[in-house]
XYZ file of C-alpha atoms in Angstrom:
767
model
C 58.367 -7.000 -14.092
C 62.649 -8.691 -15.928
C 61.040 -6.327 -18.835
C 60.213 -3.454 -16.964
C 64.102 -3.513 -15.195
C 65.729 -4.419 -17.861
C 63.701 -1.865 -20.576
C 67.594 -1.062 -22.024
C 67.004 -5.451 -23.712
C 62.891 -5.568 -23.663
C 62.777 -1.931 -25.526
C 64.591 -2.950 -28.426
C 62.983 -6.404 -28.456
C 59.290 -5.395 -28.089
C 60.236 -3.064 -31.491
C 61.298 -6.055 -34.005
C 57.764 -7.521 -32.504
C 56.007 -4.957 -33.662
C 58.632 -3.564 -37.159
C 57.688 -8.028 -37.806
C 53.075 -7.240 -37.300
C 54.196 -4.661 -39.680
C 55.560 -6.388 -42.119
C 53.401 -9.613 -41.832
C 49.717 -7.920 -42.550
C 49.333 -11.561 -42.877
C 49.571 -13.587 -39.915
C 46.729 -13.006 -38.631
C 47.302 -15.165 -35.305
C 50.885 -13.291 -33.798
C 48.860 -10.098 -34.285
C 46.006 -11.256 -32.107
C 48.667 -12.432 -29.874
C 50.740 -9.795 -29.826
C 47.995 -7.915 -28.749
C 47.148 -9.634 -25.756
C 51.179 -9.284 -24.911
C 50.845 -6.093 -25.743
C 46.972 -6.065 -23.602
C 48.286 -8.451 -20.237
C 51.612 -5.925 -20.211
C 50.704 -3.068 -20.132
C 47.960 -3.610 -17.736
C 50.168 -5.033 -15.519
C 52.548 -1.821 -15.655
C 48.981 0.102 -14.611
C 49.922 -1.134 -11.520
C 50.352 1.807 -8.218
C 52.998 -0.027 -7.118
C 55.203 0.037 -10.164
C 56.737 3.742 -11.411
C 56.548 5.104 -15.184
C 58.961 4.385 -17.569
C 60.491 3.557 -20.901
C 58.920 0.074 -21.527
C 55.565 1.009 -20.922
C 55.363 4.614 -22.941
C 56.687 2.314 -25.230
C 53.950 0.207 -25.280
C 51.433 2.782 -24.941
C 52.687 4.141 -28.815
C 52.675 0.938 -30.067
C 48.259 0.343 -29.360
C 48.152 3.722 -30.504
C 49.692 3.193 -33.535
C 47.977 0.098 -34.098
C 44.919 0.863 -33.462
C 44.863 3.586 -35.542
C 45.843 1.301 -37.782
C 42.485 0.054 -37.196
C 40.399 2.408 -39.145
C 41.735 1.066 -41.901
C 40.141 -2.597 -41.458
C 37.099 -3.191 -41.179
C 34.518 -2.735 -38.416
C 34.241 -6.805 -36.573
C 37.931 -6.169 -36.772
C 37.581 -3.188 -34.831
C 35.102 -5.117 -32.599
C 37.285 -8.159 -31.534
C 39.794 -5.682 -31.001
C 37.866 -3.120 -28.154
C 36.535 -7.043 -27.165
C 40.078 -7.927 -26.075
C 41.465 -5.029 -24.498
C 37.899 -4.797 -22.419
C 38.228 -8.484 -21.157
C 41.989 -7.687 -20.260
C 40.236 -4.078 -18.441
C 43.394 -2.674 -21.001
C 44.429 1.343 -21.015
C 41.640 3.593 -21.581
C 42.879 5.612 -24.615
C 44.074 1.939 -26.016
C 39.618 1.881 -25.622
C 38.747 5.020 -26.974
C 41.363 5.202 -30.221
C 39.719 1.722 -30.707
C 36.014 3.210 -30.166
C 36.862 6.757 -32.455
C 38.175 4.521 -35.256
C 34.904 2.035 -34.949
C 32.886 4.895 -35.712
C 34.996 6.333 -38.411
C 34.554 3.061 -40.551
C 31.060 3.945 -39.969
C 30.139 6.839 -41.409
C 33.072 6.395 -44.248
C 30.140 4.089 -45.460
C 31.541 1.090 -44.859
C 28.919 -2.461 -44.033
C 29.090 -4.031 -40.764
C 28.387 -7.542 -41.024
C 29.086 -7.558 -36.972
C 27.623 -10.759 -34.613
C 25.572 -8.932 -32.644
C 25.996 -11.126 -29.728
C 30.190 -10.187 -30.228
C 27.608 -6.354 -30.670
C 26.367 -7.073 -27.146
C 30.136 -8.232 -25.137
C 31.257 -5.116 -25.973
C 28.151 -2.463 -25.188
C 28.137 -4.448 -21.615
C 32.094 -3.917 -20.841
C 31.485 -0.457 -21.982
C 28.549 -0.397 -19.295
C 31.434 -2.304 -16.551
C 34.117 0.075 -16.937
C 31.131 3.072 -17.103
C 32.863 4.258 -20.364
C 32.407 7.298 -21.386
C 32.736 7.012 -24.643
C 28.775 3.918 -24.855
C 27.184 6.925 -26.318
C 28.975 7.537 -28.771
C 29.793 4.134 -29.879
C 25.692 3.821 -29.346
C 25.083 6.702 -31.913
C 27.992 5.514 -34.944
C 26.301 1.800 -34.307
C 22.448 3.313 -34.271
C 23.393 5.853 -37.486
C 24.650 2.876 -40.073
C 21.943 1.688 -42.098
C 23.344 -1.691 -42.250
C 23.801 -1.857 -38.730
C 21.145 -3.879 -38.067
C 17.774 -4.674 -39.285
C 14.119 -2.429 -38.787
C 13.985 -3.692 -34.119
C 18.104 -4.111 -34.494
C 19.167 -1.292 -31.999
C 15.997 -2.010 -30.246
C 16.844 -5.397 -29.444
C 20.012 -3.953 -28.755
C 19.310 -1.228 -25.527
C 15.921 -3.878 -24.372
C 18.715 -6.501 -23.955
C 21.497 -4.405 -21.778
C 18.552 -2.990 -20.176
C 17.188 -6.757 -19.379
C 21.284 -6.906 -17.720
C 20.768 -4.761 -14.913
C 17.356 -7.255 -13.887
C 19.641 -10.306 -13.908
C 17.812 -11.933 -17.076
C 20.052 -13.890 -19.817
C 21.188 -11.895 -22.527
C 18.864 -11.326 -25.651
C 21.646 -11.350 -28.400
C 23.571 -14.584 -27.097
C 23.961 -17.227 -24.498
C 27.883 -17.340 -24.234
C 30.603 -15.755 -26.211
C 33.345 -17.632 -28.210
C 35.522 -16.849 -25.374
C 33.882 -17.983 -22.321
C 33.353 -14.335 -21.131
C 30.514 -14.591 -17.907
C 27.468 -13.442 -18.917
C 26.453 -12.758 -15.143
C 24.108 -9.790 -14.544
C 25.451 -6.199 -15.056
C 24.873 -3.364 -12.935
C 23.730 -0.341 -14.975
C 24.018 1.996 -12.631
C 24.594 5.652 -14.438
C 24.342 3.869 -18.114
C 20.644 3.215 -17.526
C 19.663 6.500 -18.238
C 20.946 6.814 -21.260
C 19.756 3.471 -22.514
C 16.206 4.616 -21.706
C 16.398 7.625 -23.616
C 17.824 5.527 -26.541
C 14.970 3.852 -26.362
C 12.331 6.241 -25.718
C 14.126 7.356 -29.486
C 14.123 4.425 -31.069
C 10.564 2.943 -29.879
C 7.935 5.924 -28.768
C 5.400 2.860 -28.038
C 8.661 0.901 -25.688
C 7.087 -2.393 -26.496
C 5.722 -3.075 -29.677
C 9.046 -2.970 -31.972
C 10.509 -6.570 -30.180
C 7.011 -7.280 -28.140
C 8.864 -10.672 -26.190
C 12.010 -9.041 -25.264
C 10.533 -5.245 -25.428
C 7.163 -7.449 -22.002
C 9.523 -9.413 -20.514
C 11.984 -5.727 -19.615
C 8.601 -4.023 -18.408
C 6.660 -7.099 -16.585
C 8.833 -10.076 -15.908
C 10.451 -10.822 -12.532
C 13.899 -9.845 -11.179
C 15.762 -13.341 -10.198
C 18.538 -11.369 -9.045
C 20.862 -12.374 -5.838
C 19.952 -10.371 -3.175
C 17.796 -9.527 -0.055
C 14.406 -11.655 -0.760
C 11.911 -9.306 -1.088
C 10.947 -7.656 -4.779
C 13.865 -6.218 -6.772
C 12.610 -4.075 -9.417
C 14.898 -1.875 -11.564
C 14.982 2.362 -10.870
C 13.572 2.962 -14.245
C 11.148 0.299 -14.793
C 8.173 3.235 -13.184
C 9.594 5.845 -16.012
C 8.836 2.695 -18.557
C 5.587 1.832 -17.877
C 4.652 5.102 -17.692
C 5.998 5.791 -21.168
C 3.721 3.048 -22.302
C 0.490 4.460 -20.499
C 1.054 8.407 -21.867
C 2.396 7.663 -25.293
C 1.950 4.254 -26.733
C -1.537 3.923 -29.674
C -4.622 1.801 -28.048
C -4.419 -1.256 -30.251
C -0.133 -1.379 -28.259
C -2.126 -0.971 -24.836
C -4.658 -3.759 -25.878
C -2.545 -6.376 -26.905
C -0.664 -5.569 -24.165
C -3.751 -6.074 -21.082
C -4.036 -9.507 -23.914
C -0.786 -10.496 -23.255
C -0.724 -10.099 -19.137
C -4.526 -11.319 -18.164
C -4.308 -13.491 -21.459
C -4.377 -17.710 -20.596
C -1.182 -17.717 -22.182
C 0.965 -15.143 -19.485
C 4.385 -15.945 -18.711
C 4.426 -16.822 -14.815
C 7.551 -14.643 -14.700
C 5.305 -11.683 -15.327
C 5.846 -9.793 -11.945
C 2.677 -9.336 -10.217
C 2.986 -6.419 -9.243
C 3.874 -4.173 -11.829
C 1.158 -5.992 -14.092
C -1.157 -4.790 -11.731
C -0.109 -0.568 -11.244
C 0.025 -0.643 -15.523
C -3.488 -2.201 -15.459
C -3.895 0.846 -12.824
C -2.381 3.215 -14.388
C -4.552 2.466 -17.654
C -8.363 3.445 -16.086
C -5.964 6.465 -15.474
C -4.685 7.956 -18.491
C -5.226 10.987 -18.888
C -6.268 11.042 -22.689
C -9.589 9.442 -21.631
C -11.455 11.678 -19.594
C -10.462 14.848 -21.906
C -13.443 16.594 -22.816
C -15.580 15.555 -19.334
C -17.323 17.842 -17.113
C -15.374 19.056 -14.534
C -18.178 18.588 -12.403
C -19.030 14.967 -11.298
C -23.054 14.573 -10.303
C -23.316 13.342 -6.937
C -25.608 10.391 -7.898
C -23.034 9.590 -11.316
C -22.379 5.597 -11.481
C -18.619 4.381 -12.404
C -18.105 3.600 -15.776
C -16.232 0.556 -17.517
C -12.661 1.769 -18.021
C -10.792 -1.757 -18.381
C -13.695 -3.834 -20.091
C -12.133 -6.752 -19.723
C -13.592 -10.956 -20.205
C -14.512 -12.881 -17.695
C -11.648 -15.351 -18.189
C -8.763 -12.548 -17.805
C -11.245 -11.453 -14.633
C -9.570 -14.571 -13.370
C -6.247 -13.949 -15.016
C -6.820 -10.140 -12.739
C -7.702 -12.316 -9.649
C -4.528 -14.624 -9.883
C -1.831 -11.866 -10.434
C -3.652 -10.306 -7.519
C -3.263 -13.199 -5.742
C 0.496 -14.082 -6.338
C 1.704 -10.082 -5.784
C -0.097 -10.979 -2.032
C 2.558 -14.043 -2.357
C 5.132 -12.728 -3.079
C 5.399 -9.687 -1.603
C 4.608 -10.475 2.214
C 7.084 -10.567 3.883
C 5.534 -10.022 7.265
C 2.636 -12.883 7.398
C -1.115 -12.075 6.407
C -0.913 -8.021 7.980
C 0.601 -7.572 5.454
C -0.600 -9.988 2.768
C -4.233 -8.621 3.409
C -2.946 -5.428 3.022
C -2.196 -5.319 -0.362
C -4.582 -7.477 -1.349
C -6.824 -4.678 -0.294
C -5.252 -1.982 -1.866
C -5.766 -4.371 -4.766
C -9.583 -4.498 -4.859
C -10.472 -1.343 -6.299
C -9.392 -2.348 -9.483
C -10.847 -6.088 -8.576
C -13.913 -3.879 -8.350
C -14.062 -1.758 -11.613
C -13.137 -4.108 -13.538
C -16.535 -5.639 -12.858
C -18.079 -1.753 -13.087
C -21.959 -3.100 -14.114
C -20.582 -7.116 -14.600
C -22.739 -8.491 -12.312
C -22.067 -11.865 -14.356
C -18.434 -11.486 -13.974
C -18.280 -11.067 -10.298
C -20.275 -13.909 -9.954
C -17.952 -16.076 -12.358
C -14.650 -14.425 -9.122
C -15.974 -15.861 -6.481
C -16.906 -19.216 -7.862
C -13.094 -19.479 -9.107
C -12.465 -18.432 -4.966
C -14.789 -20.024 -4.146
C -12.727 -23.997 -5.750
C -9.780 -22.127 -4.928
C -10.606 -22.319 -1.113
C -12.073 -25.521 -1.358
C -8.861 -27.225 -3.442
C -6.046 -25.339 -1.156
C -7.552 -25.679 2.174
C -6.402 -23.922 4.796
C -2.655 -23.547 3.117
C -1.175 -20.002 2.227
C -3.010 -19.999 -1.015
C -6.884 -21.192 0.495
C -6.004 -18.406 3.243
C -5.270 -16.318 0.321
C -8.023 -16.987 -1.593
C -10.359 -16.519 1.749
C -9.243 -13.081 2.627
C -9.572 -11.935 -0.839
C -13.371 -13.468 -1.156
C -13.629 -11.815 2.388
C -12.983 -8.403 1.432
C -14.861 -8.551 -1.961
C -17.820 -9.743 -0.132
C -17.687 -6.248 2.318
C -17.962 -4.424 -0.801
C -20.424 -5.771 -2.729
C -22.305 -8.237 -0.753
C -25.501 -7.972 -2.398
C -23.574 -10.215 -4.850
C -26.322 -13.564 -4.283
C -23.593 -16.449 -4.788
C -22.747 -18.707 -1.433
C -20.235 -16.926 -0.090
C -21.064 -16.531 3.574
C -21.060 -20.916 3.388
C -17.841 -20.674 2.263
C -17.077 -17.942 5.063
C -18.586 -19.504 7.697
C -15.054 -20.152 9.184
C -12.994 -17.842 7.661
C -11.245 -15.182 9.832
C -10.825 -11.895 10.080
C -14.016 -9.970 8.755
C -14.272 -7.892 11.812
C -11.766 -6.358 11.487
C -11.654 -6.024 8.031
C -11.695 -3.168 5.451
C -14.248 -0.970 5.790
C -18.086 -2.757 4.466
C -20.163 -0.137 2.325
C -23.050 -1.378 4.376
C -21.115 -0.323 7.964
C -23.156 3.231 7.984
C -25.971 1.372 7.406
C -25.882 -1.503 9.882
C -24.774 2.057 12.715
C -27.261 3.168 11.778
C -29.980 0.054 12.439
C -28.119 -0.942 15.914
C -28.395 2.670 16.501
C -32.590 3.039 16.443
C -32.334 -0.251 17.865
C -30.663 1.248 21.462
C -33.751 4.688 21.072
C -35.253 4.758 23.913
C -37.745 6.931 23.259
C -40.747 6.823 25.326
C -43.184 7.989 21.655
C -45.192 6.199 19.353
C -43.119 7.075 15.999
C -39.761 5.296 19.107
C -41.117 2.924 19.206
C -41.968 1.700 15.213
C -38.817 2.830 14.472
C -36.837 0.285 16.539
C -39.309 -2.274 15.386
C -38.781 -2.061 11.794
C -34.435 -1.172 12.899
C -36.054 -4.651 15.057
C -36.725 -6.631 11.420
C -33.256 -4.718 9.909
C -30.680 -6.081 12.237
C -32.605 -10.037 11.595
C -32.380 -9.893 8.207
C -28.641 -9.065 8.051
C -28.119 -12.109 11.454
C -29.851 -14.287 8.593
C -28.859 -13.053 5.087
C -25.712 -11.352 6.206
C -23.913 -13.184 9.315
C -20.609 -11.443 8.868
C -21.869 -8.192 8.479
C -23.564 -7.859 11.937
C -21.024 -9.630 13.732
C -18.001 -6.844 12.782
C -20.645 -5.287 14.390
C -21.224 -6.966 17.673
C -18.357 -4.992 19.975
C -21.176 -1.761 19.503
C -23.751 -3.539 20.609
C -22.606 -5.080 23.673
C -21.483 -1.718 24.046
C -24.591 -0.277 24.032
C -25.797 -3.273 26.411
C -23.916 -1.006 28.709
C -25.214 1.580 31.800
C -28.812 0.474 31.399
C -29.404 -2.074 35.047
C -28.454 0.628 37.394
C -32.897 2.308 37.472
C -34.981 0.494 38.990
C -37.281 -1.990 37.369
C -40.520 -0.078 36.311
C -37.937 2.663 34.858
C -35.966 0.258 33.656
C -39.217 -1.564 31.529
C -40.451 1.713 31.036
C -37.716 2.968 29.174
C -37.982 0.202 27.255
C -34.443 -1.343 27.983
C -35.796 -4.702 28.523
C -36.757 -4.627 24.956
C -33.803 -3.546 23.508
C -32.175 -6.846 25.761
C -35.265 -8.710 24.041
C -34.272 -7.763 20.839
C -30.211 -8.002 21.265
C -30.863 -12.159 22.250
C -32.967 -12.442 19.635
C -30.671 -11.075 16.826
C -28.217 -13.443 18.905
C -30.012 -16.137 18.474
C -31.071 -15.813 14.975
C -26.495 -15.392 14.575
C -25.414 -19.317 15.688
C -23.344 -20.722 15.836
C -20.969 -17.965 14.551
C -21.744 -16.260 17.569
C -19.709 -18.553 19.398
C -16.020 -18.763 17.635
C -13.335 -17.433 18.736
C -12.564 -14.989 17.025
C -16.500 -13.343 18.206
C -16.066 -14.758 21.980
C -14.382 -11.217 24.031
C -17.419 -9.600 22.210
C -20.407 -12.550 22.759
C -19.168 -12.126 26.116
C -19.908 -8.829 27.313
C -23.543 -9.905 25.828
C -24.070 -12.210 28.432
C -22.233 -10.373 31.783
C -24.893 -7.760 30.776
C -27.155 -10.160 30.570
C -26.307 -12.162 33.780
C -25.756 -7.814 35.368
C -29.606 -7.751 34.198
C -30.825 -10.976 36.606
C -28.846 -10.219 38.565
C -29.992 -6.947 39.276
C -33.870 -8.535 39.728
C -34.242 -11.043 40.061
C -37.172 -10.124 41.992
C -38.862 -9.487 39.435
C -38.338 -12.671 37.525
C -41.582 -12.885 36.914
C -41.760 -10.442 34.485
C -38.479 -10.866 32.872
C -39.264 -15.025 32.268
C -39.347 -14.486 28.406
C -36.292 -13.198 29.107
C -34.636 -16.126 31.872
C -35.719 -18.672 29.164
C -34.156 -17.258 26.290
C -30.864 -16.997 27.924
C -30.763 -19.781 29.032
C -31.681 -21.883 25.078
C -28.866 -19.497 24.198
C -26.209 -20.716 27.193
C -27.397 -24.733 26.183
C -26.464 -23.876 22.933
C -22.819 -22.019 23.490
C -22.051 -25.007 25.708
C -23.608 -27.737 22.871
C -21.536 -25.498 20.053
C -17.793 -24.217 22.473
C -17.911 -26.067 25.053
C -15.130 -24.450 26.771
C -15.550 -21.677 26.031
C -18.911 -21.707 27.581
C -17.429 -23.492 30.541
C -15.021 -20.546 30.819
C -17.771 -18.694 31.317
C -19.649 -20.227 33.227
C -16.816 -21.414 35.668
C -15.788 -17.399 35.512
C -19.785 -16.297 36.678
C -19.964 -19.290 38.530
C -21.073 -17.069 41.771
C -23.792 -15.085 39.955
C -25.342 -18.447 38.413
C -25.966 -19.929 41.827
C -26.995 -16.683 43.237
C -29.603 -16.127 41.150
C -31.107 -20.092 40.685
C -30.733 -19.623 45.512
C -32.706 -16.919 45.200
C -35.152 -17.148 43.426
C -36.787 -20.327 43.816
C -38.975 -20.136 40.777
C -36.180 -19.964 37.973
C -36.670 -23.760 37.295
C -34.949 -23.540 33.805
C -32.183 -21.573 35.490
C -31.824 -24.484 38.334
C -32.077 -26.733 35.404
C -29.382 -26.206 33.351
C -26.907 -25.444 36.890
C -27.649 -28.973 38.771
C -26.121 -30.785 34.397
C -23.547 -29.198 34.345
C -20.185 -29.669 36.141
C -19.695 -26.492 37.758
C -18.163 -25.926 41.448
C -19.745 -25.447 43.833
C -19.899 -20.999 45.711
C -18.142 -23.098 49.048
C -15.640 -25.538 46.488
C -14.684 -21.649 45.143
C -14.666 -20.313 48.618
C -10.937 -20.147 48.344
C -9.826 -19.266 44.985
C -9.060 -16.138 43.834
C -11.399 -14.507 41.480
C -8.093 -13.633 38.908
C -8.107 -17.010 38.527
C -11.072 -17.775 38.056
C -11.787 -19.613 34.340
C -7.894 -20.045 33.493
C -8.108 -23.784 33.519
C -10.099 -25.386 31.335
C -9.164 -28.212 32.147
C -9.727 -28.678 35.782
C -13.431 -28.000 35.319
C -13.775 -31.860 34.989
C -16.152 -33.393 32.205
C -17.878 -32.177 29.814
C -20.892 -29.541 30.980
C -23.437 -31.421 29.532
C -27.127 -30.887 30.153
C -29.138 -33.920 31.969
C -32.168 -33.366 30.783
C -33.537 -31.787 27.927
C -34.470 -28.909 28.809
C -36.483 -27.285 25.527
C -38.399 -30.210 23.656
C -39.509 -28.854 20.245
C -43.080 -28.796 19.042
C -42.892 -31.450 16.694
C -45.616 -32.284 13.048
C -47.194 -34.609 14.957
C -48.249 -32.229 18.177
C -48.777 -29.720 15.257
C -50.660 -32.085 13.410
C -54.286 -31.414 15.027
C -54.676 -28.088 14.745
C -53.063 -28.077 10.105
C -55.882 -30.696 9.663
C -58.789 -27.544 11.371
C -57.151 -24.596 9.427
C -57.193 -27.135 6.617
C -60.720 -28.652 6.909
C -62.835 -24.987 7.948
C -65.903 -25.053 6.763
C -66.678 -21.688 7.798
C -65.406 -18.411 8.201
C -65.680 -19.260 11.606
C -63.747 -22.638 12.000
C -61.045 -20.334 10.325
C -60.835 -17.746 12.601
C -61.619 -20.261 15.663
C -57.954 -21.943 14.623
C -55.899 -19.341 14.309
C -56.762 -17.282 16.956
C -55.793 -20.140 18.581
C -52.373 -20.098 16.033
C -51.613 -16.449 17.060
C -51.579 -17.029 20.957
C -50.006 -19.419 21.186
C -47.318 -18.070 18.642
C -46.452 -15.182 21.147
C -44.952 -16.778 23.027
C -43.660 -20.051 20.667
C -43.154 -18.206 17.150
C -41.889 -20.761 15.392
C -45.022 -23.356 15.376
C -45.755 -20.603 12.441
C -43.681 -22.972 10.490
C -45.924 -25.776 10.542
C -48.669 -23.881 8.591
C -46.841 -21.760 6.081
C -49.023 -23.700 3.269
C -52.206 -22.784 4.841
C -51.577 -19.234 5.673
C -50.314 -18.687 2.085
C -53.988 -19.765 1.162
C -55.906 -17.382 3.282
C -53.834 -14.977 2.969
C -55.732 -14.620 -0.690
C -59.583 -15.004 0.688
C -62.136 -13.157 0.035
C -62.848 -13.025 4.506
C -61.349 -9.998 5.524
C -60.791 -11.372 9.062
C -59.412 -14.687 7.389
C -57.220 -12.691 5.281
C -55.684 -10.538 7.851
C -55.457 -12.629 10.462
C -53.614 -14.672 7.741
C -51.247 -12.255 6.718
C -50.359 -10.495 10.140
C -49.185 -14.920 11.360
C -47.389 -14.807 8.373
C -45.618 -11.776 8.933
C -44.628 -12.967 11.851
C -43.504 -16.311 11.196
C -41.134 -14.270 8.539
C -39.309 -12.489 11.479
C -39.051 -15.103 14.064
C -37.177 -17.026 10.904
C -36.216 -14.448 8.521
C -34.362 -16.877 6.635
C -37.813 -17.756 4.795
C -39.860 -14.695 3.695
C -38.541 -14.770 0.486
C -41.052 -18.476 0.316
C -44.087 -15.712 0.528
C -43.139 -13.610 -2.489
C -45.099 -16.154 -4.841
C -47.816 -15.326 -2.597
C -47.678 -11.669 -1.957
C -46.829 -10.626 -5.749
C -50.356 -12.668 -6.545
C -52.029 -10.930 -4.233
C -50.660 -7.325 -5.040
C -51.767 -7.637 -8.525
C -55.584 -9.513 -7.773
C -58.549 -8.158 -9.177
C -60.064 -8.153 -5.508
C -59.505 -4.629 -4.437
C -59.937 -5.965 -0.502
C -57.181 -8.909 -1.410
C -54.518 -5.787 -2.928
C -54.908 -3.959 -0.417
C -54.069 -5.502 2.367
C -50.948 -6.687 0.950
C -50.068 -2.753 -0.214
C -50.481 -2.451 4.291
C -48.117 -4.938 4.610
C -46.097 -4.109 2.025
C -43.187 -1.738 3.707
C -42.972 -4.042 6.334
C -42.443 -7.224 4.418
C -40.538 -5.579 1.735
C -37.351 -4.822 4.622
C -38.364 -8.391 5.569
C -37.232 -9.550 1.984
C -35.087 -7.317 1.080
C -33.106 -9.318 -1.490
C -36.119 -8.381 -3.810
C -36.887 -5.255 -2.948
C -37.053 -4.394 -6.102
C -39.627 -7.002 -7.024
C -41.723 -5.465 -5.083
C -42.077 -1.983 -5.007
C -42.194 -2.249 -8.943
C -45.290 -4.439 -8.768
C -46.990 -2.258 -6.734
C -45.997 1.101 -8.529
C -47.397 -0.895 -11.512
C -50.177 -1.617 -9.460
C -51.214 2.006 -8.492
C -50.397 3.105 -12.608
C -52.789 0.683 -13.513
C -54.958 -1.281 -10.430
C -56.714 2.616 -10.041
C -55.455 2.641 -6.775
C -53.511 5.111 -4.783
C -49.960 3.209 -3.915
C -47.589 6.419 -3.298
C -48.218 6.452 0.152
C -46.728 2.308 0.623
C -43.968 2.411 -1.676
C -42.494 5.929 0.105
C -42.279 4.219 2.726
C -41.080 0.588 1.930
C -38.422 2.894 0.455
C -37.905 5.405 4.120
C -38.444 2.376 6.684
C -34.952 0.464 4.388
C -32.987 3.014 4.812
C -34.908 3.618 7.946
C -34.337 8.028 7.004
C -37.578 8.553 9.535
C -38.286 11.738 11.169
C -36.711 12.221 14.177
């Protein structure tokens, strides 16, 4: 400021210094320091608080003259001068004149021996000051043949774009003057750089693969709010990569993203977006028929190997972990959104998706209830809902998983909905009864094979139980409402113990309440309700065993109704025994408690409810031994029929006893005696209906009977084919194919049985 105020002394002094610099140009140290003084002084004088004066005008003239003289010097000196001017925020006129001097020197053909670090520093400085001459300098640099090697311009532009993402520059770590290499916000300059990158490398990723892969897929580590920080230009670059790159480039990029050697710094969202875009590249579908067949088979567009599928799964899990800011719900939505990509990569490759399931299973076992373990479990649930036909140990892994009830749409939801609707049908025609029986078998099979899928529809089952017990008992029974209640209770028995989990408590209590209302409304007809009461008490006993707190809460809440039912029906011995063995309050003890307080405090129930006596003693092998011996040693048809008839009578009440006779029944299913054979088939199917999980045990025998040379044996097997196919759905294709071959080469018409089996599988009965 003293020099500015005493410009009559400062101006002659500055002229003398400038004259010395002209006369002794070899003194580079003086020239550099003199330029620095010029720039700093101009920077101070450019302050709004300082009025313009002679000294400022003279210094600007010296700076312009100095820049003009640099035209005849080498390019490196020009870059050094420009770097110093940008470092001290020099006069824009000085910056522009220097850039023009560098451009003129490059156009004159002079070699460019400038270090890449210096070029990067200058370009970042121009970006920082929003210089309008950035494009002019880039054009001059990239037009000079000797300025860079073949991939040099692409590396320069890519490194500048990486600054926007907060990554360290690729062309150098630290400049000589200690200039900070913090992230530079490109602002409007990013569009210019992206245009240059597209012009220099149309494939975006082929010139400097490592650097450009980081540009396209690396995660941003810049400071800011938590969550993904995606550069604004990245979607455009990914679109260029997808639409302008050749097939080899795309394949190489896919292998890098999914290979074992991939970098953990890759942004999972960008990687997954690119993979999804690859499936929908318009070039793939050129020349295809625009009319898509209704029953077309999905094509495997993105062919990835099994190890790469594991990489895809890890990307999906990583995205859910990094982007789920709102907890498990947000993570589940992300997993669900990426599931179509995973399924499209597994199209037609059951082995690959099995490996994915095995990998997720091992991760669940390794990470247990950690965040990553829950993410793996959620993804496995979504995968299972879309591909329930996979024969992998998924249900065991997902036994304690939550969230399947309210998750995404399942592939079998519509079919299960139809099964349940048919099960609740109350029509009195013979065809309707057959449909109800078929639907009951289908639901029982689902309860054993896919309990998770059926439990998703438990609220619907509970709702269908409502509005039926207002009729008198004769109407209730004749309209098949009692049959529906028995079927539902039987299905709930097969869903044990999963149905007792807390996530199903609301729907389960709704079902149990409907059962209680049934017993209360028709307590005078307890003789006809004996089978239902027996099953209900057994189910309640199992509920107490598996989930005592929830069972106590329900029973205490409705203890008045249970005691009323027990007092009014003296013949309900099983119910009295259950109430006697439970720590339930009496009616008198609850008289002064409000209904709203019932069941609120589970800890007030006293000791845990335990049944004092064993109400339901299962039959043992020793008790069944005489029948087994008689069946195995039977010599005559009369002896065999007598034993089978006894078993038929006993199994009507307790079908579980047939499990002791599986071997003998399978032997008699191929008997030459029609009466024995028919009864053996009937008992075998009854045993499978009671416990559908054993259906596959009878498959070899059934296949043998279908292919038997004995015409009568084959006919008996064909008559039972539809029912057995429904109970053994996992092997339905094998059974139907065998029946078709029998019809082709066995000189018998099997078309009716095959059609009926297919009809029952899809419940396409004519209403």
